[in-house]
Amino acid sequence: MSADQEHSFMKNQICTGPLPAAGLSRRGFLNRFGMGLGGLAVANLMKPSSLFAATAAVADRGILNGQLHFPAKAKRVIYLFMAGGPSQIETFDYKPVLNERNGEQLPDSVRQGQRLTGMSGNQSSLPLAGSKFKFAQHGRNGAWVSELLPYTAKVVDDLCIVRSMFTEAINHDPAITFLQTGSEMSGRPSIGAWVHYGLGSDNENLPSFVVLITPGMVDQPLYSRLWGSGFLSSEYQGVQFRSGQEPVLYLNNPDGVAPESRRLMLDRLKELHLHAAEKLGDTEMDARIAQYEMAYRMQTSVPGVMDLSAEKPETFELYGPDAKKPGTFAANCLLARRLAEKGVKFIQLYHQGWDQHGDLPKAISVQCKETDQASAALITDLKQRGLLDDTLVIWGGEFGRTSYSQGKLTADNYGRDHHPRCFSVWMAGGGVKPGLVYGETDDFSYNITQGGIHVHDFHATMLRLLGVDHERLTYLHQGRRFRLTDVSGNIIDDLLA
């Protein structure tokens, strides 16, 4: 690249992320540090009292420093991730042809030689399995919704239902990692970490990125790297909140340690870290200091936000009886609303148990009963409080399920294997079109026929709603500028209100 090309390239990069301090050559160090010294000297001569105050003021505004690429329609995201892959055929993608042809073999013209998993690829037959559950049309636009989701059906006019999502990943770990980080390979920053990195925080006393997991669910495992910061600074990783006596692990002071003693220890520790940062030039030292200070403030803020005792009886009634049981999906949805009110930018819920290779009718009935009322209640609650307009709520899993039965098909039982070619998600609030049903699949819910949305498109559109150009929120790592959408992704304008 010539000097002119390099100048043009850098001029067009609005957000390229901080250059790493570690591993600099002597010339690079002197060049950057010298300019830093010059800037400090000039600022100190002009107005020394405001120098570090100004630095603190922008510290939580993210790398964009509040200068968004577009007008933001959403200020925060609540992502209800249904880990395991909910069946689109039993929820939002009504396919009566499957019932008409129940038991027939999946036509080769439909499969088109596409790969199957090792769990069903060796079956001698692939019998089509129509859904056992009834569908009905709801809302102004007559959206088809399964009888398994009666509460969701009541708020369908607030939803933007997408029936044409697709991915390349056919197994859980790479598929979940793809949805959560933009890459099938581990090690990349999660969506919430990118949002925190770009947009900063609206509450200095709570993390910008909070994770809530329904406990006790037996299914595919969830790893902390799904809400990790990857190669970004560790301060951008998600913080998991738990039910019980200790919502955040290791946050409380040990027995016998007074708050004053903890404050004194943190002050001395900060001095040591600053000394180490000055000596080594390690930016991770700053992240450690920031995390220690956040943890200290969270000792006061977390108990208050986790305490649901002030919620009105009608609120608990809205979310359902499980809302009073700490850690349940319903309680986590209610907690998500409280965190949104407090200015938390990215709230990630995980609910496992959707991986139904067998006994699907019974298993999915349980899953829907656990999640349907609370998901719809969250939409209603946010709307009543005037928060839905600038809160983007997302519901969905990592892929869909096959239209054929995995294992033996009987009159009242069947299973479904993984299917990456098409699956359904919904979004609400935060600038998406309410009442929209987007995308089409074939009569077998096997291939997309109209309006396909790839994972990268999904992420690009999400960032667009937050006011961020996905191509310009980047971070330099190992000589390459990385982004959430890698080298792909298109904004789906049809989803935007």
Short mmCIF file of C-alpha atoms in Angstrom, two decimals:
data_model
loop_
_atom_site.label_atom_id
_atom_site.label_comp_id
_atom_site.label_asym_id
_atom_site.label_seq_id
_atom_site.Cartn_x
_atom_site.Cartn_y
_atom_site.Cartn_z
CA MET A 1 0.00 0.00 0.00
CA SER A 2 1.43 3.41 -1.02
CA ALA A 3 1.67 6.36 1.35
CA ASP A 4 -1.25 8.08 -0.40
CA GLN A 5 -3.37 4.93 -0.16
CA GLU A 6 -2.50 4.50 3.50
CA HIS A 7 -3.46 8.12 4.19
CA SER A 8 -6.76 7.67 2.36
CA PHE A 9 -7.48 4.41 4.18
CA MET A 10 -6.82 5.88 7.63
CA LYS A 11 -8.84 8.99 6.82
CA ASN A 12 -11.92 6.89 6.10
CA GLN A 13 -11.64 4.78 9.24
CA ILE A 14 -13.79 6.56 11.81
CA CYS A 15 -13.23 3.92 14.48
CA THR A 16 -10.19 1.73 14.25
CA GLY A 17 -9.66 1.03 17.92
CA PRO A 18 -6.63 1.75 20.07
CA LEU A 19 -3.30 0.53 18.81
CA PRO A 20 -1.75 -2.00 21.19
CA ALA A 21 0.94 -0.72 23.52
CA ALA A 22 2.60 -4.07 24.09
CA GLY A 23 5.38 -5.22 21.76
CA LEU A 24 6.21 -1.79 20.34
CA SER A 25 9.55 -1.14 18.69
CA ARG A 26 11.73 1.50 20.30
CA ARG A 27 10.98 3.92 17.45
CA GLY A 28 7.26 3.26 17.65
CA PHE A 29 7.27 3.69 21.41
CA LEU A 30 9.16 6.98 21.31
CA ASN A 31 6.98 8.28 18.49
CA ARG A 32 3.69 7.55 20.22
CA PHE A 33 4.84 8.30 23.75
CA GLY A 34 6.50 11.54 22.68
CA MET A 35 3.27 12.78 21.15
CA GLY A 36 1.47 11.73 24.30
CA LEU A 37 3.90 13.75 26.40
CA GLY A 38 3.45 16.72 24.13
CA GLY A 39 -0.30 16.53 24.39
CA LEU A 40 -0.15 16.28 28.15
CA ALA A 41 2.23 19.22 28.38
CA VAL A 42 0.08 21.46 26.20
CA ALA A 43 -3.10 20.50 28.04
CA ASN A 44 -1.43 21.09 31.38
CA LEU A 45 -0.25 24.58 30.34
CA MET A 46 -3.68 25.50 29.03
CA LYS A 47 -5.89 24.17 31.82
CA PRO A 48 -4.17 21.79 34.23
CA SER A 49 -7.11 21.40 36.60
CA SER A 50 -9.41 19.95 33.94
CA LEU A 51 -6.95 17.55 32.28
CA PHE A 52 -7.77 14.36 34.11
CA ALA A 53 -11.38 15.37 34.75
CA ALA A 54 -11.93 15.47 30.99
CA THR A 55 -10.32 12.05 30.64
CA ALA A 56 -12.64 10.59 33.26
CA ALA A 57 -15.68 12.16 31.59
CA VAL A 58 -15.17 10.26 28.34
CA ALA A 59 -13.89 7.05 29.91
CA ASP A 60 -17.32 5.36 29.77
CA ARG A 61 -18.42 6.63 26.36
CA GLY A 62 -16.70 3.87 24.44
CA ILE A 63 -14.24 4.08 21.59
CA LEU A 64 -16.78 6.08 19.56
CA ASN A 65 -16.84 8.72 22.31
CA GLY A 66 -20.57 9.18 21.78
CA GLN A 67 -20.12 10.04 18.08
CA LEU A 68 -22.45 7.49 16.51
CA HIS A 69 -22.35 6.69 12.80
CA PHE A 70 -26.17 6.86 12.54
CA PRO A 71 -28.97 8.17 14.75
CA ALA A 72 -29.50 5.37 17.27
CA LYS A 73 -32.96 3.83 17.48
CA ALA A 74 -31.97 1.48 20.31
CA LYS A 75 -30.03 2.40 23.44
CA ARG A 76 -29.78 -1.12 24.82
CA VAL A 77 -30.29 -4.78 23.88
CA ILE A 78 -31.96 -7.65 25.75
CA TYR A 79 -31.09 -10.92 24.01
CA LEU A 80 -33.18 -13.95 25.01
CA PHE A 81 -31.02 -16.78 23.67
CA MET A 82 -32.78 -20.15 23.44
CA ALA A 83 -29.76 -22.46 23.52
CA GLY A 84 -30.18 -25.78 21.71
CA GLY A 85 -32.06 -24.65 18.62
CA PRO A 86 -35.87 -24.24 18.94
CA SER A 87 -37.89 -25.92 16.22
CA GLN A 88 -39.25 -23.32 13.82
CA ILE A 89 -41.83 -25.87 12.68
CA GLU A 90 -43.38 -25.98 16.16
CA THR A 91 -43.25 -22.22 16.80
CA PHE A 92 -43.52 -19.71 13.92
CA ASP A 93 -43.09 -21.47 10.54
CA TYR A 94 -46.46 -23.06 9.84
CA LYS A 95 -46.18 -25.91 7.31
CA PRO A 96 -49.47 -27.81 6.73
CA VAL A 97 -47.86 -29.70 3.82
CA LEU A 98 -45.72 -31.57 6.36
CA ASN A 99 -48.88 -32.82 8.06
CA GLU A 100 -50.41 -33.79 4.72
CA ARG A 101 -47.31 -35.77 3.77
CA ASN A 102 -46.48 -37.04 7.26
CA GLY A 103 -44.43 -40.25 7.05
CA GLU A 104 -43.35 -39.78 3.44
CA GLN A 105 -39.65 -39.63 2.64
CA LEU A 106 -37.90 -36.28 2.40
CA PRO A 107 -37.69 -35.65 -1.37
CA ASP A 108 -34.21 -35.52 -2.87
CA SER A 109 -35.33 -32.40 -4.74
CA VAL A 110 -35.77 -30.68 -1.38
CA ARG A 111 -32.61 -31.92 0.31
CA GLN A 112 -30.50 -31.21 -2.78
CA GLY A 113 -27.58 -33.21 -1.41
CA GLN A 114 -27.14 -30.96 1.62
CA ARG A 115 -25.15 -32.38 4.51
CA LEU A 116 -26.77 -33.91 7.58
CA THR A 117 -25.34 -34.43 11.02
CA GLY A 118 -23.85 -37.79 11.98
CA MET A 119 -26.86 -38.35 14.23
CA SER A 120 -29.38 -38.72 11.41
CA GLY A 121 -27.17 -38.95 8.33
CA ASN A 122 -26.94 -42.74 8.72
CA GLN A 123 -30.69 -43.31 9.06
CA SER A 124 -32.10 -45.65 6.45
CA SER A 125 -35.07 -43.31 5.98
CA LEU A 126 -35.87 -39.65 6.58
CA PRO A 127 -39.65 -39.55 7.16
CA LEU A 128 -41.34 -36.15 7.08
CA ALA A 129 -42.85 -35.21 10.44
CA GLY A 130 -45.70 -32.74 10.58
CA SER A 131 -46.09 -30.72 13.73
CA LYS A 132 -48.37 -32.15 16.36
CA PHE A 133 -49.41 -28.66 17.41
CA LYS A 134 -52.06 -26.39 15.94
CA PHE A 135 -51.37 -22.96 14.48
CA ALA A 136 -53.59 -19.90 14.23
CA GLN A 137 -53.25 -16.43 12.78
CA HIS A 138 -52.86 -13.50 15.15
CA GLY A 139 -52.51 -9.74 15.03
CA ARG A 140 -53.24 -7.20 12.33
CA ASN A 141 -51.15 -9.01 9.73
CA GLY A 142 -52.33 -12.51 10.54
CA ALA A 143 -48.99 -13.91 11.71
CA TRP A 144 -49.04 -17.69 12.20
CA VAL A 145 -48.14 -18.66 15.77
CA SER A 146 -48.22 -22.09 17.40
CA GLU A 147 -50.63 -22.95 20.20
CA LEU A 148 -47.50 -23.55 22.31
CA LEU A 149 -47.02 -19.77 22.50
CA PRO A 150 -50.36 -18.25 23.56
CA TYR A 151 -48.79 -15.28 25.38
CA THR A 152 -46.42 -14.48 22.54
CA ALA A 153 -49.43 -14.55 20.18
CA LYS A 154 -51.01 -11.72 22.21
CA VAL A 155 -48.04 -9.37 21.58
CA VAL A 156 -47.43 -10.39 17.96
CA ASP A 157 -48.22 -6.87 16.73
CA ASP A 158 -45.15 -5.67 18.64
CA LEU A 159 -42.90 -8.34 17.13
CA CYS A 160 -40.84 -8.50 13.97
CA ILE A 161 -40.80 -12.22 13.18
CA VAL A 162 -38.01 -13.42 10.90
CA ARG A 163 -38.55 -16.90 9.40
CA SER A 164 -35.53 -16.88 7.13
CA MET A 165 -32.42 -16.83 9.31
CA PHE A 166 -29.63 -19.18 8.24
CA THR A 167 -26.13 -20.18 9.29
CA GLU A 168 -23.34 -22.48 8.11
CA ALA A 169 -22.75 -24.18 11.46
CA ILE A 170 -24.56 -27.49 11.93
CA ASN A 171 -23.35 -28.39 15.45
CA HIS A 172 -24.08 -26.58 18.70
CA ASP A 173 -20.71 -25.26 19.80
CA PRO A 174 -19.71 -23.54 16.54
CA ALA A 175 -23.31 -22.44 15.91
CA ILE A 176 -23.76 -20.81 19.32
CA THR A 177 -20.28 -19.30 19.11
CA PHE A 178 -21.16 -17.89 15.68
CA LEU A 179 -24.36 -16.23 16.91
CA GLN A 180 -22.67 -14.86 20.01
CA THR A 181 -19.33 -13.71 18.56
CA GLY A 182 -19.62 -13.53 14.78
CA SER A 183 -17.18 -16.43 14.30
CA GLU A 184 -17.51 -20.21 14.53
CA MET A 185 -14.04 -20.33 16.07
CA SER A 186 -13.59 -19.39 19.70
CA GLY A 187 -11.50 -16.41 20.75
CA ARG A 188 -13.44 -13.53 19.25
CA PRO A 189 -15.19 -10.86 21.36
CA SER A 190 -18.87 -11.45 22.07
CA ILE A 191 -21.64 -9.14 20.83
CA GLY A 192 -22.00 -7.53 24.24
CA ALA A 193 -18.25 -6.92 24.45
CA TRP A 194 -18.28 -5.17 21.06
CA VAL A 195 -21.23 -3.03 22.19
CA HIS A 196 -19.47 -2.08 25.43
CA TYR A 197 -16.24 -1.36 23.56
CA GLY A 198 -18.00 0.86 21.05
CA LEU A 199 -20.67 2.57 23.12
CA GLY A 200 -19.33 2.51 26.66
CA SER A 201 -21.62 2.47 29.69
CA ASP A 202 -24.59 4.50 30.93
CA ASN A 203 -24.21 3.48 34.58
CA GLU A 204 -20.88 3.74 36.37
CA ASN A 205 -22.10 1.50 39.18
CA LEU A 206 -23.17 -1.51 37.09
CA PRO A 207 -21.49 -3.44 34.27
CA SER A 208 -22.42 -2.42 30.76
CA PHE A 209 -22.80 -6.11 29.84
CA VAL A 210 -24.68 -8.51 32.16
CA VAL A 211 -25.36 -12.24 31.66
CA LEU A 212 -28.23 -14.20 33.22
CA ILE A 213 -28.49 -18.00 32.87
CA THR A 214 -31.40 -20.19 33.90
CA PRO A 215 -29.78 -22.69 36.31
CA GLY A 216 -30.29 -26.44 36.42
CA MET A 217 -30.97 -26.94 32.71
CA VAL A 218 -29.44 -30.12 31.27
CA ASP A 219 -28.41 -29.53 27.68
CA GLN A 220 -25.47 -28.41 25.58
CA PRO A 221 -22.96 -26.58 27.81
CA LEU A 222 -22.51 -22.82 27.84
CA TYR A 223 -19.00 -21.43 28.13
CA SER A 224 -17.92 -18.10 29.61
CA ARG A 225 -16.16 -17.33 26.32
CA LEU A 226 -19.63 -16.81 24.81
CA TRP A 227 -19.78 -13.56 26.79
CA GLY A 228 -16.01 -13.02 26.82
CA SER A 229 -14.01 -10.10 25.47
CA GLY A 230 -11.67 -12.11 23.22
CA PHE A 231 -8.76 -9.92 22.19
CA LEU A 232 -10.46 -6.77 23.51
CA SER A 233 -9.58 -5.56 26.98
CA SER A 234 -10.98 -7.81 29.70
CA GLU A 235 -13.06 -4.94 31.10
CA TYR A 236 -15.48 -5.44 28.17
CA GLN A 237 -16.42 -9.03 29.04
CA GLY A 238 -19.89 -9.82 30.40
CA VAL A 239 -20.49 -10.18 34.12
CA GLN A 240 -22.68 -13.12 35.12
CA PHE A 241 -25.34 -12.43 37.75
CA ARG A 242 -26.62 -15.44 39.70
CA SER A 243 -29.50 -16.09 42.05
CA GLY A 244 -28.82 -16.76 45.70
CA GLN A 245 -26.78 -15.15 48.43
CA GLU A 246 -23.90 -14.15 46.16
CA PRO A 247 -25.24 -12.73 42.85
CA VAL A 248 -21.71 -12.01 41.61
CA LEU A 249 -18.99 -14.42 42.66
CA TYR A 250 -16.25 -13.06 44.93
CA LEU A 251 -17.89 -9.64 45.10
CA ASN A 252 -18.72 -9.59 48.81
CA ASN A 253 -16.08 -8.77 51.39
CA PRO A 254 -14.77 -11.79 53.31
CA ASP A 255 -15.80 -12.14 56.95
CA GLY A 256 -13.88 -9.71 59.11
CA VAL A 257 -13.03 -7.28 56.29
CA ALA A 258 -14.71 -3.90 56.69
CA PRO A 259 -15.61 -1.71 53.69
CA GLU A 260 -13.02 0.83 54.85
CA SER A 261 -10.32 -1.83 54.79
CA ARG A 262 -11.35 -2.93 51.29
CA ARG A 263 -11.21 0.69 50.10
CA LEU A 264 -7.74 1.14 51.55
CA MET A 265 -6.55 -2.11 49.95
CA LEU A 266 -7.89 -1.06 46.53
CA ASP A 267 -6.16 2.30 46.78
CA ARG A 268 -2.82 0.66 47.51
CA LEU A 269 -3.41 -1.95 44.80
CA LYS A 270 -4.19 0.80 42.30
CA GLU A 271 -0.87 2.46 43.10
CA LEU A 272 0.95 -0.81 42.44
CA HIS A 273 -0.88 -1.35 39.16
CA LEU A 274 -0.16 2.21 38.01
CA HIS A 275 3.48 1.67 38.80
CA ALA A 276 3.48 -1.59 36.83
CA ALA A 277 1.62 0.02 33.92
CA GLU A 278 4.15 2.86 33.77
CA LYS A 279 7.04 0.40 33.84
CA LEU A 280 5.68 -2.26 31.47
CA GLY A 281 3.30 -0.33 29.23
CA ASP A 282 0.65 -3.04 29.68
CA THR A 283 -2.85 -1.66 28.97
CA GLU A 284 -4.38 -4.63 30.77
CA MET A 285 -3.25 -2.98 34.02
CA ASP A 286 -5.76 -0.20 33.37
CA ALA A 287 -8.45 -2.82 32.81
CA ARG A 288 -7.67 -4.46 36.14
CA ILE A 289 -7.91 -1.16 37.96
CA ALA A 290 -11.25 -0.41 36.27
CA GLN A 291 -12.61 -3.85 37.18
CA TYR A 292 -11.54 -3.60 40.81
CA GLU A 293 -13.20 -0.19 41.10
CA MET A 294 -16.36 -1.45 39.40
CA ALA A 295 -16.50 -4.42 41.77
CA TYR A 296 -16.25 -2.07 44.75
CA ARG A 297 -19.17 0.04 43.49
CA MET A 298 -21.17 -3.08 42.66
CA GLN A 299 -21.08 -4.11 46.33
CA THR A 300 -23.69 -1.39 46.81
CA SER A 301 -25.50 -1.36 43.46
CA VAL A 302 -26.01 -5.09 42.81
CA PRO A 303 -28.06 -5.96 45.93
CA GLY A 304 -30.47 -3.17 45.09
CA VAL A 305 -31.07 -4.19 41.48
CA MET A 306 -31.39 -7.88 42.43
CA ASP A 307 -34.00 -7.18 45.12
CA LEU A 308 -37.44 -7.75 43.57
CA SER A 309 -39.40 -7.11 46.77
CA ALA A 310 -40.47 -3.64 45.63
CA GLU A 311 -42.13 -4.98 42.47
CA LYS A 312 -45.91 -4.72 42.45
CA PRO A 313 -48.09 -7.86 42.64
CA GLU A 314 -49.48 -7.16 39.17
CA THR A 315 -45.95 -7.21 37.78
CA PHE A 316 -45.33 -10.69 39.17
CA GLU A 317 -48.71 -11.75 37.81
CA LEU A 318 -47.71 -10.44 34.38
CA TYR A 319 -44.49 -12.49 34.29
CA GLY A 320 -46.09 -15.59 35.82
CA PRO A 321 -45.67 -17.61 39.04
CA ASP A 322 -42.01 -18.46 38.31
CA ALA A 323 -41.11 -14.77 38.54
CA LYS A 324 -40.93 -15.06 42.31
CA LYS A 325 -38.44 -17.93 42.08
CA PRO A 326 -34.91 -16.52 41.79
CA GLY A 327 -32.95 -17.76 38.79
CA THR A 328 -35.91 -18.92 36.70
CA PHE A 329 -36.31 -17.59 33.19
CA ALA A 330 -39.29 -15.51 34.34
CA ALA A 331 -37.31 -13.98 37.20
CA ASN A 332 -34.41 -13.28 34.83
CA CYS A 333 -36.73 -11.52 32.36
CA LEU A 334 -38.01 -9.31 35.17
CA LEU A 335 -34.45 -8.67 36.27
CA ALA A 336 -33.53 -7.81 32.67
CA ARG A 337 -36.15 -5.07 32.68
CA ARG A 338 -34.73 -3.70 35.94
CA LEU A 339 -31.21 -3.72 34.50
CA ALA A 340 -32.47 -1.93 31.39
CA GLU A 341 -33.99 0.74 33.60
CA LYS A 342 -30.61 1.17 35.29
CA GLY A 343 -28.83 1.80 31.99
CA VAL A 344 -27.17 -1.57 31.35
CA LYS A 345 -26.51 -1.62 27.60
CA PHE A 346 -26.42 -5.34 26.82
CA ILE A 347 -28.37 -7.92 28.83
CA GLN A 348 -27.87 -11.51 27.72
CA LEU A 349 -30.23 -14.27 28.91
CA TYR A 350 -29.56 -17.94 28.20
CA HIS A 351 -32.19 -20.66 28.53
CA GLN A 352 -31.05 -24.17 27.65
CA GLY A 353 -33.05 -27.28 26.83
CA TRP A 354 -34.16 -26.79 23.21
CA ASP A 355 -32.03 -29.59 21.73
CA GLN A 356 -34.86 -32.02 21.09
CA HIS A 357 -33.56 -34.94 19.03
CA GLY A 358 -36.24 -37.18 20.49
CA ASP A 359 -39.51 -36.87 22.40
CA LEU A 360 -39.89 -33.40 20.93
CA PRO A 361 -43.62 -32.85 21.54
CA LYS A 362 -43.26 -33.32 25.28
CA ALA A 363 -39.94 -31.50 25.62
CA ILE A 364 -40.85 -28.43 23.60
CA SER A 365 -44.12 -28.11 25.49
CA VAL A 366 -42.12 -27.79 28.72
CA GLN A 367 -39.71 -25.29 27.20
CA CYS A 368 -42.48 -23.08 25.85
CA LYS A 369 -44.33 -23.16 29.15
CA GLU A 370 -41.16 -21.99 30.91
CA THR A 371 -40.46 -19.13 28.50
CA ASP A 372 -43.60 -18.01 26.65
CA GLN A 373 -45.35 -15.93 29.31
CA ALA A 374 -42.20 -14.22 30.57
CA SER A 375 -40.96 -13.36 27.07
CA ALA A 376 -44.27 -11.72 26.20
CA ALA A 377 -44.45 -10.06 29.62
CA LEU A 378 -41.06 -8.45 29.05
CA ILE A 379 -42.38 -6.83 25.86
CA THR A 380 -45.53 -5.62 27.62
CA ASP A 381 -43.66 -4.38 30.69
CA LEU A 382 -41.10 -2.44 28.66
CA LYS A 383 -43.88 -0.94 26.55
CA GLN A 384 -45.88 0.16 29.60
CA ARG A 385 -42.82 1.91 31.02
CA GLY A 386 -41.92 3.65 27.77
CA LEU A 387 -38.75 1.60 27.34
CA LEU A 388 -39.63 -0.59 24.37
CA ASP A 389 -39.08 2.13 21.79
CA ASP A 390 -35.36 2.32 22.58
CA THR A 391 -34.78 -1.26 23.81
CA LEU A 392 -34.10 -3.95 21.22
CA VAL A 393 -35.39 -7.34 22.41
CA ILE A 394 -34.29 -10.48 20.54
CA TRP A 395 -35.53 -14.06 20.89
CA GLY A 396 -33.97 -17.04 19.12
CA GLY A 397 -31.47 -19.90 19.06
CA GLU A 398 -28.43 -20.98 17.06
CA PHE A 399 -30.19 -22.92 14.26
CA GLY A 400 -33.47 -24.65 13.43
CA ARG A 401 -34.66 -28.27 13.29
CA THR A 402 -35.20 -30.70 10.41
CA SER A 403 -38.55 -31.30 8.76
CA TYR A 404 -37.90 -35.06 8.94
CA SER A 405 -37.93 -37.14 12.09
CA GLN A 406 -34.74 -38.15 13.78
CA GLY A 407 -35.31 -41.64 15.06
CA LYS A 408 -38.61 -43.48 14.87
CA LEU A 409 -41.69 -41.55 13.80
CA THR A 410 -44.90 -42.57 15.58
CA ALA A 411 -48.41 -41.19 15.66
CA ASP A 412 -47.66 -38.94 18.62
CA ASN A 413 -43.88 -38.76 18.93
CA TYR A 414 -40.86 -37.70 16.90
CA GLY A 415 -37.56 -35.85 17.16
CA ARG A 416 -35.81 -33.35 14.94
CA ASP A 417 -32.12 -33.00 14.11
CA HIS A 418 -30.10 -29.78 13.69
CA HIS A 419 -30.96 -27.70 10.63
CA PRO A 420 -28.86 -24.63 9.75
CA ARG A 421 -30.59 -23.87 6.44
CA CYS A 422 -33.48 -21.94 8.01
CA PHE A 423 -34.75 -20.98 11.43
CA SER A 424 -36.97 -18.39 13.07
CA VAL A 425 -36.22 -15.54 15.46
CA TRP A 426 -38.15 -12.49 16.56
CA MET A 427 -37.20 -8.95 17.51
CA ALA A 428 -39.18 -6.18 19.15
CA GLY A 429 -38.75 -2.49 19.92
CA GLY A 430 -35.53 -0.61 19.32
CA GLY A 431 -36.38 0.57 15.82
CA VAL A 432 -37.59 -2.65 14.14
CA LYS A 433 -40.89 -2.78 12.27
CA PRO A 434 -43.64 -4.03 14.59
CA GLY A 435 -46.12 -6.55 13.22
CA LEU A 436 -43.80 -7.61 10.39
CA VAL A 437 -43.36 -11.22 9.28
CA TYR A 438 -40.23 -11.37 7.16
CA GLY A 439 -38.88 -14.12 4.92
CA GLU A 440 -40.25 -17.33 3.47
CA THR A 441 -39.23 -20.98 3.43
CA ASP A 442 -40.40 -23.79 1.17
CA ASP A 443 -43.36 -26.05 1.98
CA PHE A 444 -41.07 -28.28 4.05
CA SER A 445 -39.32 -25.54 6.06
CA TYR A 446 -36.08 -26.88 4.64
CA ASN A 447 -34.81 -24.16 2.29
CA ILE A 448 -35.28 -20.40 2.25
CA THR A 449 -37.20 -19.13 -0.76
CA GLN A 450 -37.29 -15.41 0.03
CA GLY A 451 -35.48 -12.90 2.26
CA GLY A 452 -32.61 -14.96 3.66
CA ILE A 453 -30.76 -13.32 6.58
CA HIS A 454 -27.29 -14.60 7.39
CA VAL A 455 -25.80 -14.34 10.88
CA HIS A 456 -23.51 -11.51 9.73
CA ASP A 457 -26.53 -9.64 8.32
CA PHE A 458 -28.30 -10.09 11.63
CA HIS A 459 -25.34 -8.62 13.54
CA ALA A 460 -24.92 -5.76 11.06
CA THR A 461 -28.59 -4.83 11.44
CA MET A 462 -28.40 -5.03 15.23
CA LEU A 463 -25.45 -2.62 15.31
CA ARG A 464 -27.23 -0.32 12.85
CA LEU A 465 -30.14 -0.02 15.27
CA LEU A 466 -27.64 0.98 17.96
CA GLY A 467 -26.29 3.70 15.68
CA VAL A 468 -23.10 1.84 14.72
CA ASP A 469 -21.74 1.05 11.26
CA HIS A 470 -20.56 -2.56 11.53
CA GLU A 471 -17.77 -1.91 9.02
CA ARG A 472 -16.32 0.96 11.07
CA LEU A 473 -16.33 -0.53 14.57
CA THR A 474 -13.02 -2.37 14.38
CA TYR A 475 -10.06 -3.38 16.51
CA LEU A 476 -6.48 -3.91 15.38
CA HIS A 477 -5.26 -7.34 16.45
CA GLN A 478 -2.24 -9.22 15.10
CA GLY A 479 -1.98 -6.89 12.12
CA ARG A 480 -5.62 -7.14 11.07
CA ARG A 481 -8.62 -4.95 11.83
CA PHE A 482 -11.30 -7.24 13.21
CA ARG A 483 -15.01 -6.53 13.53
CA LEU A 484 -18.11 -8.38 14.71
CA THR A 485 -19.23 -9.11 11.16
CA ASP A 486 -15.76 -10.26 10.02
CA VAL A 487 -15.59 -9.37 6.29
CA SER A 488 -19.27 -9.72 5.46
CA GLY A 489 -22.73 -8.59 6.54
CA ASN A 490 -25.46 -6.40 5.06
CA ILE A 491 -27.97 -4.25 6.89
CA ILE A 492 -31.51 -5.56 6.29
CA ASP A 493 -33.32 -2.26 5.73
CA ASP A 494 -36.70 -3.98 5.42
CA LEU A 495 -36.59 -4.74 9.15
CA LEU A 496 -36.09 -1.12 10.17
CA ALA A 497 -39.06 1.00 11.18
#
